[in-house]
XYZ file of C-alpha atoms in Angstrom:
356
model
C 96.921 -41.655 -32.145
C 100.330 -42.764 -31.694
C 103.237 -40.359 -31.312
C 106.303 -40.604 -32.883
C 109.126 -40.036 -30.614
C 111.557 -37.576 -31.843
C 115.027 -35.990 -31.083
C 116.717 -32.726 -32.291
C 120.367 -32.703 -33.284
C 121.364 -28.886 -32.794
C 119.876 -26.349 -31.178
C 120.445 -23.170 -33.339
C 117.828 -21.054 -34.737
C 116.782 -23.631 -37.235
C 116.492 -26.702 -34.483
C 114.570 -24.942 -32.109
C 112.208 -23.857 -34.494
C 111.691 -27.386 -35.384
C 110.345 -27.764 -31.921
C 108.396 -25.056 -32.046
C 106.839 -25.378 -35.129
C 105.657 -29.177 -33.926
C 104.262 -27.844 -30.617
C 102.573 -25.554 -32.445
C 100.938 -27.781 -35.251
C 101.349 -31.498 -34.859
C 101.964 -31.905 -30.817
C 99.188 -34.645 -31.035
C 101.562 -36.613 -33.611
C 105.265 -36.176 -32.167
C 106.855 -36.268 -28.870
C 110.304 -34.590 -27.998
C 112.083 -37.238 -25.974
C 115.491 -35.864 -26.410
C 117.793 -32.665 -27.520
C 121.311 -32.600 -28.567
C 123.939 -30.260 -29.090
C 128.211 -30.316 -28.604
C 128.043 -26.428 -27.107
C 126.949 -26.996 -23.591
C 125.669 -23.581 -23.380
C 123.066 -24.594 -25.902
C 121.739 -27.430 -23.605
C 120.905 -25.163 -21.191
C 117.821 -22.667 -20.027
C 116.043 -24.272 -22.728
C 112.113 -23.253 -23.329
C 109.747 -24.146 -20.687
C 107.232 -24.704 -23.278
C 109.170 -27.903 -24.565
C 108.286 -29.348 -20.960
C 111.055 -31.254 -18.842
C 110.482 -34.780 -20.066
C 113.305 -35.016 -22.526
C 117.144 -36.182 -22.137
C 119.793 -34.110 -22.941
C 123.185 -35.310 -25.052
C 126.171 -33.874 -25.849
C 127.131 -36.256 -29.112
C 125.181 -37.968 -31.779
C 126.998 -41.274 -30.927
C 125.114 -40.843 -27.297
C 121.364 -39.889 -28.308
C 121.899 -43.402 -30.750
C 122.313 -45.782 -28.129
C 118.833 -44.263 -26.532
C 116.377 -46.571 -27.274
C 113.028 -44.395 -26.953
C 114.285 -42.341 -29.716
C 112.638 -43.267 -33.044
C 113.179 -40.093 -35.684
C 116.245 -37.838 -35.399
C 115.623 -34.116 -36.641
C 119.321 -33.041 -38.176
C 119.665 -29.303 -37.856
C 123.063 -28.933 -37.495
C 125.833 -27.055 -39.939
C 125.639 -27.906 -43.413
C 128.264 -30.180 -43.800
C 127.214 -32.657 -40.811
C 123.766 -33.412 -42.390
C 125.156 -36.310 -44.800
C 127.362 -37.975 -42.321
C 125.082 -37.535 -39.722
C 122.171 -38.872 -41.675
C 123.984 -42.083 -42.610
C 124.856 -42.703 -38.962
C 121.141 -42.306 -38.057
C 119.795 -44.534 -40.762
C 122.509 -46.964 -39.866
C 121.150 -46.764 -36.467
C 117.974 -47.669 -37.415
C 116.208 -44.749 -36.732
C 114.596 -42.298 -38.981
C 116.300 -39.531 -40.086
C 114.748 -36.105 -40.818
C 117.731 -33.875 -42.378
C 117.117 -30.026 -42.902
C 118.499 -28.524 -46.189
C 120.314 -28.054 -47.656
C 120.545 -31.928 -47.661
C 124.080 -32.552 -49.146
C 126.976 -30.553 -50.801
C 127.059 -32.259 -53.932
C 125.824 -34.699 -56.115
C 128.436 -37.341 -54.545
C 127.557 -36.640 -51.352
C 123.375 -37.126 -52.076
C 124.051 -40.552 -53.675
C 125.689 -41.788 -50.756
C 122.819 -40.922 -48.390
C 119.899 -41.707 -50.723
C 121.614 -45.094 -51.284
C 121.335 -45.516 -47.734
C 117.927 -44.672 -47.559
C 117.342 -46.970 -50.160
C 119.109 -49.594 -47.537
C 116.320 -48.682 -44.816
C 113.172 -48.073 -46.708
C 111.082 -45.506 -45.104
C 113.563 -44.031 -42.942
C 114.655 -41.154 -44.827
C 113.168 -37.467 -45.182
C 114.013 -34.101 -46.160
C 112.732 -30.884 -44.804
C 112.175 -28.846 -48.052
C 109.300 -27.244 -46.292
C 108.706 -24.576 -48.617
C 107.036 -27.167 -50.982
C 104.023 -26.692 -48.902
C 103.723 -22.960 -48.843
C 100.214 -22.366 -49.632
C 101.249 -19.226 -52.327
C 103.633 -21.589 -54.337
C 100.916 -24.123 -54.288
C 97.947 -21.656 -55.383
C 100.373 -20.324 -58.386
C 101.230 -23.720 -59.275
C 97.317 -24.819 -59.446
C 96.443 -21.897 -61.551
C 99.578 -22.405 -64.142
C 98.133 -25.963 -64.409
C 94.924 -24.841 -64.993
C 95.637 -23.521 -68.511
C 94.055 -20.305 -67.269
C 96.720 -18.169 -68.897
C 97.442 -21.061 -71.869
C 100.666 -22.705 -72.699
C 103.439 -21.832 -70.213
C 106.856 -20.083 -71.438
C 108.384 -18.217 -68.653
C 108.547 -18.357 -65.540
C 110.035 -16.149 -62.868
C 110.764 -16.738 -59.568
C 112.253 -13.992 -57.149
C 112.885 -13.932 -53.431
C 114.712 -11.306 -51.032
C 116.059 -11.669 -48.324
C 115.998 -7.889 -47.668
C 119.314 -6.242 -47.110
C 121.395 -7.738 -44.826
C 125.360 -7.818 -44.407
C 125.121 -10.780 -42.576
C 128.012 -12.108 -40.796
C 127.263 -15.653 -39.249
C 128.633 -19.060 -40.372
C 126.234 -19.352 -42.695
C 127.877 -16.706 -44.940
C 131.372 -18.819 -44.805
C 131.820 -20.926 -47.650
C 134.721 -23.248 -45.321
C 130.796 -24.392 -43.847
C 128.837 -24.716 -47.039
C 127.710 -21.197 -46.198
C 125.990 -18.591 -48.784
C 122.760 -17.878 -50.261
C 122.718 -20.434 -53.232
C 123.432 -23.149 -50.601
C 121.018 -22.006 -47.907
C 118.278 -20.681 -49.674
C 119.061 -21.959 -53.014
C 117.136 -25.463 -52.517
C 114.227 -24.202 -51.373
C 113.633 -21.958 -55.118
C 115.056 -24.157 -57.033
C 113.027 -26.816 -55.956
C 109.825 -24.144 -56.590
C 111.474 -23.995 -60.124
C 111.861 -27.319 -60.996
C 108.069 -28.011 -59.946
C 107.203 -24.900 -62.026
C 109.356 -26.386 -64.821
C 107.779 -29.661 -64.991
C 110.280 -31.251 -66.920
C 114.208 -32.118 -67.353
C 116.603 -29.798 -67.571
C 118.042 -29.700 -70.634
C 120.646 -26.474 -70.063
C 121.216 -24.099 -66.968
C 122.916 -20.843 -67.028
C 124.138 -19.319 -63.434
C 125.464 -16.306 -61.919
C 126.646 -16.668 -58.487
C 128.225 -13.308 -56.664
C 128.855 -11.695 -53.490
C 127.424 -8.140 -52.805
C 127.272 -6.804 -49.231
C 127.858 -10.160 -47.186
C 130.646 -9.816 -44.883
C 131.350 -13.477 -45.401
C 132.917 -14.465 -48.987
C 129.706 -16.712 -49.243
C 127.181 -15.487 -51.828
C 124.622 -13.158 -51.299
C 123.127 -12.874 -54.650
C 122.489 -15.543 -57.584
C 120.655 -15.852 -60.718
C 119.944 -19.157 -62.652
C 118.035 -20.024 -65.632
C 116.628 -23.186 -66.487
C 115.558 -24.284 -69.899
C 113.295 -27.706 -69.795
C 112.541 -30.070 -72.304
C 109.089 -28.899 -73.223
C 110.376 -25.298 -74.021
C 109.911 -23.485 -70.864
C 112.414 -21.318 -69.146
C 112.404 -20.907 -65.203
C 114.358 -17.953 -64.260
C 115.332 -17.829 -60.674
C 116.893 -15.001 -58.870
C 117.612 -14.863 -54.884
C 119.236 -11.972 -53.119
C 120.168 -10.726 -49.632
C 120.865 -7.282 -51.162
C 117.825 -5.498 -52.145
C 116.190 -3.238 -50.037
C 113.041 -2.867 -52.270
C 111.777 -6.051 -53.198
C 108.641 -6.449 -55.695
C 107.069 -9.230 -57.047
C 108.157 -12.455 -56.029
C 106.455 -15.050 -59.322
C 105.338 -13.963 -63.225
C 104.318 -16.716 -65.194
C 103.910 -15.629 -68.535
C 101.534 -17.789 -70.841
C 100.036 -17.519 -74.614
C 96.877 -16.055 -72.920
C 98.053 -14.193 -70.216
C 100.441 -13.677 -66.844
C 100.201 -15.000 -63.179
C 102.012 -12.518 -60.586
C 102.242 -13.279 -56.931
C 103.338 -9.737 -55.103
C 105.768 -10.038 -52.173
C 103.641 -11.428 -49.546
C 100.288 -13.363 -50.589
C 98.739 -11.224 -53.149
C 98.067 -13.558 -56.248
C 96.648 -11.839 -59.532
C 95.628 -12.947 -63.231
C 95.186 -11.174 -66.253
C 94.137 -12.982 -69.252
C 92.216 -13.066 -72.389
C 88.513 -13.976 -71.829
C 87.943 -17.509 -72.217
C 85.562 -16.583 -74.675
C 87.932 -15.188 -77.436
C 89.566 -17.645 -79.569
C 92.590 -16.223 -81.483
C 92.143 -15.245 -85.307
C 94.037 -17.372 -87.778
C 95.914 -14.304 -88.929
C 99.203 -13.539 -91.113
C 101.353 -10.371 -90.231
C 101.518 -7.780 -93.048
C 104.338 -6.857 -95.326
C 103.123 -3.082 -96.065
C 103.241 -0.160 -93.700
C 101.153 -0.313 -90.795
C 98.575 2.238 -89.213
C 100.345 4.573 -86.850
C 98.936 2.654 -84.032
C 101.040 0.002 -82.147
C 99.890 -3.460 -82.284
C 97.523 -5.975 -84.299
C 94.747 -3.827 -86.160
C 92.895 -7.292 -87.210
C 91.956 -8.116 -83.678
C 90.974 -6.672 -80.583
C 90.989 -8.559 -77.158
C 89.679 -8.257 -74.114
C 90.885 -9.335 -70.985
C 89.809 -10.461 -67.416
C 91.401 -9.527 -64.023
C 90.921 -11.994 -61.011
C 92.695 -12.054 -57.568
C 92.941 -15.527 -55.722
C 93.742 -16.342 -51.916
C 96.066 -19.493 -51.389
C 94.407 -21.998 -49.814
C 94.618 -22.197 -45.715
C 97.592 -24.419 -45.384
C 101.067 -23.791 -44.010
C 104.539 -24.778 -44.664
C 104.363 -26.381 -41.061
C 101.977 -28.934 -43.268
C 105.399 -30.883 -43.398
C 105.113 -32.727 -40.159
C 101.702 -33.650 -41.345
C 103.146 -35.185 -44.180
C 106.168 -36.925 -42.757
C 103.918 -38.307 -39.792
C 101.027 -39.811 -42.569
C 104.365 -41.333 -44.394
C 105.381 -43.009 -41.132
C 102.674 -44.035 -39.688
C 100.140 -44.757 -42.438
C 102.398 -45.325 -45.231
C 101.356 -42.620 -47.475
C 103.955 -41.906 -49.967
C 106.157 -38.654 -49.024
C 105.496 -35.775 -51.529
C 109.131 -35.275 -52.193
C 110.756 -38.005 -54.173
C 114.191 -38.966 -54.225
C 115.049 -38.117 -57.480
C 113.653 -34.886 -56.574
C 115.436 -34.460 -53.769
C 118.865 -35.512 -56.014
C 117.492 -32.731 -58.753
C 117.675 -30.016 -56.363
C 121.461 -30.817 -55.458
C 122.632 -31.366 -58.925
C 120.914 -27.980 -59.983
C 122.368 -26.152 -57.154
C 126.114 -27.960 -57.564
C 125.590 -27.245 -61.501
C 124.928 -23.527 -60.518
C 128.244 -23.269 -58.789
C 130.418 -25.035 -61.774
C 128.855 -23.152 -64.462
C 129.102 -19.378 -62.719
C 132.947 -20.224 -61.433
C 131.947 -18.917 -58.069
C 135.354 -19.471 -56.539
C 134.998 -19.987 -53.140
C 132.576 -22.635 -53.550
C 134.465 -24.361 -55.720
C 136.145 -26.836 -53.328
C 132.754 -28.733 -52.708
C 132.260 -29.554 -56.522
C 131.750 -33.395 -57.067
C 135.131 -35.598 -57.674
C 134.516 -38.758 -59.002
């Protein structure tokens, strides 16, 4: 099996995570040949588990001269992602870009256009697309078990943290919407399964030390009539359910963690063709002409991992299998993120809105 020879640019928490993840799940498919960081201390005392047979560079320009490097994983600060991605592509190498891929639609278009000029070279690391819980929930929803889907709520909590690193600073395109937003917006768009026709958003800072947001809510309305309510916060000390999907015959619930539960009307029951009564009803609440019975079921996600990202990239690069995340989906994630900042009027991030 041939290995993809890769480098990582940016040896912070995320860049180191790339290497550790590959070593854990795809070491037979990828070979680390170079690392790069402009901070000298980040190039010292590197983990022994990475081995020693790789080069160290202090700039991307130096690294791109290395003919041994086939793929460059970009795990730097957010503002660098698009310029570095374009540099990597123009050097004829594969660019794997961390999220947020771009700060606005105009930037994203530049990156995608460059990707079109270098086919098969651009990948994004929306690794939560491969979350087993998400994919099981999506499978159950599409099975029809809860009937026609009308309302989807996705709620993620980054617990309660007065975060104070650069990712909370607007000047670096920091904040929860730019950082966690791409993951959960991607989930929302996948479950919406329809073009977005309307969007409402509120973005705010609650307890973050930096001026970036740590709580946002986005409501998406699809052309198919579905509503997706996305809420992510870093200021919730008691998180609860992560997903609720409401349909005409029941509900799918994913608790915090992995537990997925369905409560739905028994499949054997057909709804009666009834009309409402205009006269005074009996004293009990509800429907007095029909009695429904329900079933409850628990489901376990398939044994997969977010780390499957690397398997999909390998299959695309080596075997030509289409990458599951399409370029139109990449763009829509960025567009929705930007529109949420625009609609909310969250002042610190207005500087990043597209300017034609």
